mmCIF file of C-alpha atoms and ligand atoms in Angstrom:
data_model
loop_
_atom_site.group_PDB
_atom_site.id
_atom_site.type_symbol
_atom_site.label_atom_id
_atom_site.label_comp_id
_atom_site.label_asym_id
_atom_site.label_seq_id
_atom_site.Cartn_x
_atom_site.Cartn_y
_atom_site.Cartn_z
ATOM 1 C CA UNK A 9 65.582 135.431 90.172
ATOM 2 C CA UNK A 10 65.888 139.565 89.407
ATOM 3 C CA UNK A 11 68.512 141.646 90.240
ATOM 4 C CA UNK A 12 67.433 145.026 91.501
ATOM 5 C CA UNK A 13 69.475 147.900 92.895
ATOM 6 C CA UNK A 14 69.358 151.654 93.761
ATOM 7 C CA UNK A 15 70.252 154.320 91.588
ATOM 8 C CA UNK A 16 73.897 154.431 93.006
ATOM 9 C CA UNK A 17 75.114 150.751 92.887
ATOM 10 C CA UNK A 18 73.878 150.220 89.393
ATOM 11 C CA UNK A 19 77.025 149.411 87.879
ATOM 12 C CA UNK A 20 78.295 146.821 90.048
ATOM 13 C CA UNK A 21 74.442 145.345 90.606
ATOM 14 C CA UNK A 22 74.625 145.009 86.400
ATOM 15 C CA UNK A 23 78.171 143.014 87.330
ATOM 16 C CA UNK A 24 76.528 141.003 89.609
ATOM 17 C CA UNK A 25 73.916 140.007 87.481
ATOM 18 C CA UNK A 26 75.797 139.405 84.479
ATOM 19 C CA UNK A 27 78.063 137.248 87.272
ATOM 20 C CA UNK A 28 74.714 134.957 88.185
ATOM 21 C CA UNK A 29 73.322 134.984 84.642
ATOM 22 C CA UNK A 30 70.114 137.092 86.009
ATOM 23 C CA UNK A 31 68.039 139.454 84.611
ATOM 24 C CA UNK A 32 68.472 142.879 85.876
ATOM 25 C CA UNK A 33 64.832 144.789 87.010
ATOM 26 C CA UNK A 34 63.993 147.638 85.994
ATOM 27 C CA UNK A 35 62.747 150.825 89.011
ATOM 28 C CA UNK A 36 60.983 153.257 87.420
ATOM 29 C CA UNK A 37 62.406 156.841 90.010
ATOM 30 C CA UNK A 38 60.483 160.138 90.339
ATOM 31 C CA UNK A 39 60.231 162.923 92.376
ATOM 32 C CA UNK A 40 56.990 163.704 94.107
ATOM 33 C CA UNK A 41 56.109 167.880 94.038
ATOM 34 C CA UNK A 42 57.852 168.821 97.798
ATOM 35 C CA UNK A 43 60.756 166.822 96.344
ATOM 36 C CA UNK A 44 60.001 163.288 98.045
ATOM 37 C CA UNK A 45 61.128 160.160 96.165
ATOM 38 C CA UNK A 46 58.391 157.703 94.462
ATOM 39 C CA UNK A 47 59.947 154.597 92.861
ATOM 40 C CA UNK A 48 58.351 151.227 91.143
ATOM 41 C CA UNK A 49 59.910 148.470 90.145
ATOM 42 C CA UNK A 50 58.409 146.828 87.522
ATOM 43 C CA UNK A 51 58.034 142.867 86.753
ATOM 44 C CA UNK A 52 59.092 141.274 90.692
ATOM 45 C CA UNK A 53 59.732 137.939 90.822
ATOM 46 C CA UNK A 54 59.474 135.110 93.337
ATOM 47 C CA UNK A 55 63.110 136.044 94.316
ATOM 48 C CA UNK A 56 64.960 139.042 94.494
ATOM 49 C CA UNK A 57 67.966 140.221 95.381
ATOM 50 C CA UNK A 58 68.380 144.315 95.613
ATOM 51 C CA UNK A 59 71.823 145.181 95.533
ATOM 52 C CA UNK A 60 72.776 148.561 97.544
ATOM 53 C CA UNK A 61 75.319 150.754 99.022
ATOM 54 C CA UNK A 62 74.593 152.907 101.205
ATOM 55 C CA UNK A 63 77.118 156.081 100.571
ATOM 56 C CA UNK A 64 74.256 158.703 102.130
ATOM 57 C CA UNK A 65 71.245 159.204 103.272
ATOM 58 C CA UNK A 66 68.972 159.393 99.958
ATOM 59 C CA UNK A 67 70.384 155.849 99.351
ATOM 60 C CA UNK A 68 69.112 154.597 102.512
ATOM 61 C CA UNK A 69 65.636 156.550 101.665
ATOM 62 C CA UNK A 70 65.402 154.505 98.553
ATOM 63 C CA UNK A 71 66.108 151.282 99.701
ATOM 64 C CA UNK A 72 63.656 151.247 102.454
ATOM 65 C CA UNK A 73 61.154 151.794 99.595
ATOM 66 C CA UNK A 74 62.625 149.364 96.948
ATOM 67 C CA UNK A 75 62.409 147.009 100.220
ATOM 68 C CA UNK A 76 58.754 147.443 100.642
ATOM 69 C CA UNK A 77 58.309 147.454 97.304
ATOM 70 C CA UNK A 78 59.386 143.766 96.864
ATOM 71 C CA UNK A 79 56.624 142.504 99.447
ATOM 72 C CA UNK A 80 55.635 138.942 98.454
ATOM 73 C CA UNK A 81 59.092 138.154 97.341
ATOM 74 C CA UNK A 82 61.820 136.456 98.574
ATOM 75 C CA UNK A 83 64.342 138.817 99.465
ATOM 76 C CA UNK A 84 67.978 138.683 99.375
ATOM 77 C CA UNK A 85 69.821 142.202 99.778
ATOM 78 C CA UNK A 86 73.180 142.526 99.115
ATOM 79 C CA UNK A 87 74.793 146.294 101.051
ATOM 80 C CA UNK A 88 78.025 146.553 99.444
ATOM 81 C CA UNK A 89 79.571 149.489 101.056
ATOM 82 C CA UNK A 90 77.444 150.325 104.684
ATOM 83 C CA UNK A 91 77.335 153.725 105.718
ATOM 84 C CA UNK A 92 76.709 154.793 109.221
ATOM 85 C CA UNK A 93 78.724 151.093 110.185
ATOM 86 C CA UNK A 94 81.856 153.510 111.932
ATOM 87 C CA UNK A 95 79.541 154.827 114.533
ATOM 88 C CA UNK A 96 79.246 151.010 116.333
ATOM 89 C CA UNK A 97 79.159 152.219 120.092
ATOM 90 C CA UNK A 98 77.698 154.626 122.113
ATOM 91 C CA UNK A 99 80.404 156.611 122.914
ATOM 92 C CA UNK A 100 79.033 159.359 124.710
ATOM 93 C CA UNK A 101 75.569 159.326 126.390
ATOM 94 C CA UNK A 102 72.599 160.481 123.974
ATOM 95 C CA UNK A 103 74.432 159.272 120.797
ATOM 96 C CA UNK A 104 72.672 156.524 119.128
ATOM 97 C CA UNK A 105 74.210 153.626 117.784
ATOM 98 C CA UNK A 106 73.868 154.326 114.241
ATOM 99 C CA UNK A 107 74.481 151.142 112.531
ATOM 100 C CA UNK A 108 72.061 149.604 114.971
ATOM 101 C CA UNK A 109 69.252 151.757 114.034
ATOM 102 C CA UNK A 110 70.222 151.634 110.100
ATOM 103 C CA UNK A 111 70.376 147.935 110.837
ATOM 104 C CA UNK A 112 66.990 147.249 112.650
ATOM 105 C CA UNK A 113 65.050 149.480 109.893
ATOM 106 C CA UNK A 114 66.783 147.262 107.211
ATOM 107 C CA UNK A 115 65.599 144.171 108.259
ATOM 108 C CA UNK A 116 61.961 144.148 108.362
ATOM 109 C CA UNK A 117 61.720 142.155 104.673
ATOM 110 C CA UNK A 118 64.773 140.524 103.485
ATOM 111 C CA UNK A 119 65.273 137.069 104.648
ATOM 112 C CA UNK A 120 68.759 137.578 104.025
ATOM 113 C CA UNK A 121 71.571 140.284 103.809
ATOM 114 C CA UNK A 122 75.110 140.318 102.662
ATOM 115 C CA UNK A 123 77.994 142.508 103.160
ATOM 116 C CA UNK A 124 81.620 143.477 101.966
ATOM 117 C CA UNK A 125 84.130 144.191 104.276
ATOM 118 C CA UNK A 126 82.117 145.961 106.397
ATOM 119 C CA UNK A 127 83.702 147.751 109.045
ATOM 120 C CA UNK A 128 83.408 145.862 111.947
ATOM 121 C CA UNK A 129 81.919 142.861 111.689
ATOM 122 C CA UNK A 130 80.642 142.338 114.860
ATOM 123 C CA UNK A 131 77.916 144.660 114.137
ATOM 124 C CA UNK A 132 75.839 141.803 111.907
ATOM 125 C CA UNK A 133 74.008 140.667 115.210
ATOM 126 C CA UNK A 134 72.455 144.438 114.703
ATOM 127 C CA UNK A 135 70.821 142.461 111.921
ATOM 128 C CA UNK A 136 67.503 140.719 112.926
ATOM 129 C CA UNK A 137 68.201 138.091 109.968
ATOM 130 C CA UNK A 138 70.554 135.560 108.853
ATOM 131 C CA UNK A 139 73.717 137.719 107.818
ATOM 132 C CA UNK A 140 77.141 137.090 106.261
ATOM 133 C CA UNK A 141 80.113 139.418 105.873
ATOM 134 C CA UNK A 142 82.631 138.859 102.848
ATOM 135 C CA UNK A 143 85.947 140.055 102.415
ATOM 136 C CA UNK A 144 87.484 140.791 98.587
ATOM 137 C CA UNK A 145 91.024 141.303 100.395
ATOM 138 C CA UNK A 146 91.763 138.322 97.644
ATOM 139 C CA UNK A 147 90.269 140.601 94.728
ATOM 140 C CA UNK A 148 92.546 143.873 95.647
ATOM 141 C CA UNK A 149 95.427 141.189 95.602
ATOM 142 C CA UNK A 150 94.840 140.115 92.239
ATOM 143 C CA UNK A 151 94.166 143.789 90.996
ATOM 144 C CA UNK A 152 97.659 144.608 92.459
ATOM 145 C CA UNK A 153 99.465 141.132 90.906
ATOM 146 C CA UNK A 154 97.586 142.131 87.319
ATOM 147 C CA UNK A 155 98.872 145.572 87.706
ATOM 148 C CA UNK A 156 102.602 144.548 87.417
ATOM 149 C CA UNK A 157 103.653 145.970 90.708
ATOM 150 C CA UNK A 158 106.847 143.831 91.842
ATOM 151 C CA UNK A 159 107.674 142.411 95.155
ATOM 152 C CA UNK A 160 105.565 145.187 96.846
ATOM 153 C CA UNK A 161 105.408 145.540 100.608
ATOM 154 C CA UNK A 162 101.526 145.626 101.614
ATOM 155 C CA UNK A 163 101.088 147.556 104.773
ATOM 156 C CA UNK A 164 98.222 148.261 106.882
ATOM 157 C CA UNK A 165 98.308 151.489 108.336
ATOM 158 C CA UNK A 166 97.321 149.974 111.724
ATOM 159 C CA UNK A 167 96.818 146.953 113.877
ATOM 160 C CA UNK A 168 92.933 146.288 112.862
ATOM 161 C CA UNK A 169 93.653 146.386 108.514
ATOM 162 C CA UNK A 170 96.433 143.645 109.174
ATOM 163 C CA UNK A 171 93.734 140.646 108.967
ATOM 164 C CA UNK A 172 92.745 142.494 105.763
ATOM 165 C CA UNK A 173 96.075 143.105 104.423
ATOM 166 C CA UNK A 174 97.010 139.581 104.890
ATOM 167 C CA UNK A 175 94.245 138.968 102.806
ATOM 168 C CA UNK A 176 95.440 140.626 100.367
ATOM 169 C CA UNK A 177 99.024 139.454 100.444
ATOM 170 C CA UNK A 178 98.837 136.031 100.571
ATOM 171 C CA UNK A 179 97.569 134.542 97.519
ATOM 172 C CA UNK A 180 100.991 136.038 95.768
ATOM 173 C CA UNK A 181 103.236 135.544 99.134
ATOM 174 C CA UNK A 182 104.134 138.923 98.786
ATOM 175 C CA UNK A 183 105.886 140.586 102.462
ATOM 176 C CA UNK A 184 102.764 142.041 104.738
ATOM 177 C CA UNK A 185 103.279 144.406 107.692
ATOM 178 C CA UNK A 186 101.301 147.033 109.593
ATOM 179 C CA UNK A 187 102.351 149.934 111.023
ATOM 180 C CA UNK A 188 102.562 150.602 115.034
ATOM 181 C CA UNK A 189 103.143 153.870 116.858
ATOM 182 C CA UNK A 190 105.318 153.857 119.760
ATOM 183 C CA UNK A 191 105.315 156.671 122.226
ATOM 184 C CA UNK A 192 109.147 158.245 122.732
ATOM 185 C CA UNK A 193 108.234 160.708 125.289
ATOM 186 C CA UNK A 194 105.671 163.047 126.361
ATOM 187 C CA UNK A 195 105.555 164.876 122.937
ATOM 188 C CA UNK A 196 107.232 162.252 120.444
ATOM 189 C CA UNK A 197 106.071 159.331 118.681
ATOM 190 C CA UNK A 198 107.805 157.772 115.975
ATOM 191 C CA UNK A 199 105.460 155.445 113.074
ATOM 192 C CA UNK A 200 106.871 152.838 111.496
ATOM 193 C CA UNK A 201 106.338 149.273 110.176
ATOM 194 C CA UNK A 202 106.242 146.813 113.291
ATOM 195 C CA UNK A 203 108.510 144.123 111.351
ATOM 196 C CA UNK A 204 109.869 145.091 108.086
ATOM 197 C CA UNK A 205 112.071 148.359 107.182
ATOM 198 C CA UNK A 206 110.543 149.911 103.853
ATOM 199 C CA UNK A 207 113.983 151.076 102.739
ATOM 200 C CA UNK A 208 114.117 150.425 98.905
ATOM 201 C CA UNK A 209 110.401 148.839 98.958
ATOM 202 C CA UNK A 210 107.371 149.529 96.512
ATOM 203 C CA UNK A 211 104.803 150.180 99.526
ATOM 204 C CA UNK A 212 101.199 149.412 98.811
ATOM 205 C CA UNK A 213 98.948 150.701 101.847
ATOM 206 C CA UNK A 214 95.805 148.747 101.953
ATOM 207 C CA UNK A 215 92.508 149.230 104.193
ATOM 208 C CA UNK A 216 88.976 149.012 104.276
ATOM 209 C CA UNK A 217 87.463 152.504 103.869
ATOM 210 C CA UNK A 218 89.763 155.496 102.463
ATOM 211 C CA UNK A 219 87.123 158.724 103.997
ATOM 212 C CA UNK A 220 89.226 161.931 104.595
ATOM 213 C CA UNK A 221 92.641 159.729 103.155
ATOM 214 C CA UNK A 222 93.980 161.523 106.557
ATOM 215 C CA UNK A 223 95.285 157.901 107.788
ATOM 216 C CA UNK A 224 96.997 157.111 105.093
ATOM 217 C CA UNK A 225 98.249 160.679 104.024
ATOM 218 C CA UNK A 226 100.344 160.534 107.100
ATOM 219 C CA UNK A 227 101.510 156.718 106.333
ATOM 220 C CA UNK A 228 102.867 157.899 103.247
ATOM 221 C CA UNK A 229 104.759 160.870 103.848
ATOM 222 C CA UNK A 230 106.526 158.557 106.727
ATOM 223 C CA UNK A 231 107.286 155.940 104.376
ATOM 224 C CA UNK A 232 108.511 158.194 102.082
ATOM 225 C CA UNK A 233 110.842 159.823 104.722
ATOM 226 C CA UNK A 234 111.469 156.452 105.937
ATOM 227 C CA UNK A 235 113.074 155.794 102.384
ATOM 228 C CA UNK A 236 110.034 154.068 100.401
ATOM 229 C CA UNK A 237 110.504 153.924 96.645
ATOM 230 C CA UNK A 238 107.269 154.159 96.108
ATOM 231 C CA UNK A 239 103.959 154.423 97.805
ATOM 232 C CA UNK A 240 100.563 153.622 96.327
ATOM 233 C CA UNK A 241 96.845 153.004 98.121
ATOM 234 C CA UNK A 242 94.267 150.164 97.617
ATOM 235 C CA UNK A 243 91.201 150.001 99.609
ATOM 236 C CA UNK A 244 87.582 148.675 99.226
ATOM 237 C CA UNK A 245 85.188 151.445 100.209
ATOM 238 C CA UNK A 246 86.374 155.502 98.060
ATOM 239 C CA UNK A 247 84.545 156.993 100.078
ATOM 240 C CA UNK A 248 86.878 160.088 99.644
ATOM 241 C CA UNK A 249 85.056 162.466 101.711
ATOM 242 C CA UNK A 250 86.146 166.336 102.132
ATOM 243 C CA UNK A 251 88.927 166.189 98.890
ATOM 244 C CA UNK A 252 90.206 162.887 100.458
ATOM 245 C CA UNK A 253 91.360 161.476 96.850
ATOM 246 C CA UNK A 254 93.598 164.617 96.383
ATOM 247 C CA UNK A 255 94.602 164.880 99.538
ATOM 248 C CA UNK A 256 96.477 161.325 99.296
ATOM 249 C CA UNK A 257 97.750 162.537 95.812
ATOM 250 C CA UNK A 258 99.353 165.904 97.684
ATOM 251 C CA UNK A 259 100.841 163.565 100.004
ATOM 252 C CA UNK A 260 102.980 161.214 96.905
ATOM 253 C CA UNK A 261 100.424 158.366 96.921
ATOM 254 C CA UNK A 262 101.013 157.656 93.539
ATOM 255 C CA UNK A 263 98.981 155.491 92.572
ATOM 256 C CA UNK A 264 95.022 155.151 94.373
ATOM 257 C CA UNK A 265 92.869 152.094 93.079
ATOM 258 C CA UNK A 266 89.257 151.028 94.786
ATOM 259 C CA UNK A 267 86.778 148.471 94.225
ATOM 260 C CA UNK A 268 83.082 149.586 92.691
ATOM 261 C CA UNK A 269 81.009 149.364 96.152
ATOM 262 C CA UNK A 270 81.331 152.748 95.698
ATOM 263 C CA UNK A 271 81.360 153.450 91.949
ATOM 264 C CA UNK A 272 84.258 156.107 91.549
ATOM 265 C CA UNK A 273 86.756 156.940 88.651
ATOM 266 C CA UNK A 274 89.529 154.922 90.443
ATOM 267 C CA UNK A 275 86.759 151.697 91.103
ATOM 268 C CA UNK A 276 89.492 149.206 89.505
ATOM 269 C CA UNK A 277 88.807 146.205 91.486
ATOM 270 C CA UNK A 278 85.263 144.225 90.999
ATOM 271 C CA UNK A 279 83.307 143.308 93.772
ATOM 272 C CA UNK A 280 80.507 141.287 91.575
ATOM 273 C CA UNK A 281 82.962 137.864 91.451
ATOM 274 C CA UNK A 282 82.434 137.177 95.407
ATOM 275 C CA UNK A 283 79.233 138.570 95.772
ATOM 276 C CA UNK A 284 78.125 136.195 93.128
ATOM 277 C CA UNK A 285 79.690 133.324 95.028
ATOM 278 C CA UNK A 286 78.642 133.887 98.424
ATOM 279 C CA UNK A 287 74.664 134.575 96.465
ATOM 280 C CA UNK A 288 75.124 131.081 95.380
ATOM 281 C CA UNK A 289 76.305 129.689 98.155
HETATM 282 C C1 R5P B 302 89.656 152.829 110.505
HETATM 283 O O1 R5P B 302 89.624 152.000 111.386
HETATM 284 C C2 R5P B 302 89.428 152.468 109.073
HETATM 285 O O2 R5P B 302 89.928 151.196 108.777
HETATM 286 C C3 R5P B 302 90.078 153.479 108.153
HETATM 287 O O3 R5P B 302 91.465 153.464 108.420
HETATM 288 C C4 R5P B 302 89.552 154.852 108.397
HETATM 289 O O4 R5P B 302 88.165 154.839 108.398
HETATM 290 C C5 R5P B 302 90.049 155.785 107.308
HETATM 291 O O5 R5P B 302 89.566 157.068 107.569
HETATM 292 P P1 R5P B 302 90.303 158.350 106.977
HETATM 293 O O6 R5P B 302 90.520 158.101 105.510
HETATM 294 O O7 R5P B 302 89.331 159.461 107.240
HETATM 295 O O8 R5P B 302 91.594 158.512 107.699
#
């Protein structure tokens, strides 16, 4: 078995190699003359697994092509972080459902295709093969127990993260809440945690995807207000878009950690341990 990956997910696809005790392949990447990419990967095997996010479009360009490249092999693609899985519905008429066309286009190829936390799961049947979803909640628990934080409060910033924040409580028993809005009046709503008062608490907001940090930039400064020693931020997917990263520092995060589906200076927590597993599996 190789491990192959695009050019943006080759730190964690070395991870996951090292994790399965396979050889990593090697692409060869150039640009044709009106600026088109032409890749080869050199030395396929019987089985492959290509191991790619999918933070833009060129990413999606090139995996199409490492796909086709690996004709004749068995297939196995690992998508860490999915782009274009937020736009699930057709929300208006003429929209497309993105993740369903990124989806279909993916499939033609791979026998098989894992991802991590994706954003809603649901959207797998988009998948025309057999497809898992994995969640390293239990990873960005054990970053946060190594890191020394004590007793902290983890906190979703809203009804759907709770499942994950759970996740990521639980292995150390540590207190887990989301936060609900309730409407006062016409103009007023007041944010807080549904069951637990943060008064005194270290507050570690956890979620899925971190994109403009505008969610959680308004969690904090609440939590602060609400009396919050300290807040800090954990997620799986920086995606950080439009100064999102600074943006949650402006706002007293102090502390922002994610995991290396998208390969950032804050990508503290390792994916490669349960993508290994569920590969062997
Ligand atoms: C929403 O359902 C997701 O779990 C995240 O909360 C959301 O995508 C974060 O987006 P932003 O950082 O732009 O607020």
């Amino acid at each position: 078995m190789k491990v192959i990956c695009t050019e943006k997910t080759q730190i964690l696809a070395s991870r996951v190699a090292e994790k399965l005790g396979a050889p990593l392949g090697e692409v060869k990447r150039s640009r044709f003359p009106d600026g088109e990419l032409y890749i080869r990967a050199l030395d396929l095997d019987g089985e492959t697994v290509i191991v790619s996010s999918l933070p833009d479009a060129g990413s999606i360009i090139e995996l199409l092509l490492l796909i086709d490249a690996c004709e004749g092999s068995d297939v196995t693609l690992v998508i860490p972080y999915m782009g274009y899985a937020r736009q699930d519905k057709r929300f208006n008429t003429g929209e497309p459902i993105s993740i369903r066309a990124i989806a279909k286009a993916l499939s033609t190829g791979v026998n098989r295709i894992i991802t991590v936390n994706i954003h809603e799961p649901e959207v797998l049947k988009y998948f025309g093969v057999r497809s898992e979803n994995i969640s390293i909640a239990p990873a960005v628990g054990e970053y946060l127990a190594d890191s020394g934080i004590q007793n902290p409060l983890i906190l979703a910033p809203d009804d759907g993260a709770w499942v994950f924040a759970k996740g990521v409580a639980s292995a150390n028993s540590w207190d887990c809440d989301h936060l609900d809005k309730t409407r006062i009046s016409g103009e007023e709503v007041r944010i807080e945690p549904k069951h637990i008062g943060v008064e005194g608490r270290n507050v570690v907001i956890v979620d899925d995807i971190i994109s403009t940090g505008g969610t959680l930039a308004t969690a904090a400064m609440l939590l602060r207000s609400q009396g919050a020693v300290s807040v800090s931020a954990a997620c799986v997917h920086g995606v950080f878009s439009g100064g999102g990263y600074t943006r949650l520092i402006s706002a007293g995060i102090s502390d922002i950690s994610s995991s290396d589906t998208i390969e950032r200076g804050c990508s503290r927590i390792f994916a490669a341990p349960s993508i290994a597993e569920a590969l062997r599996r």
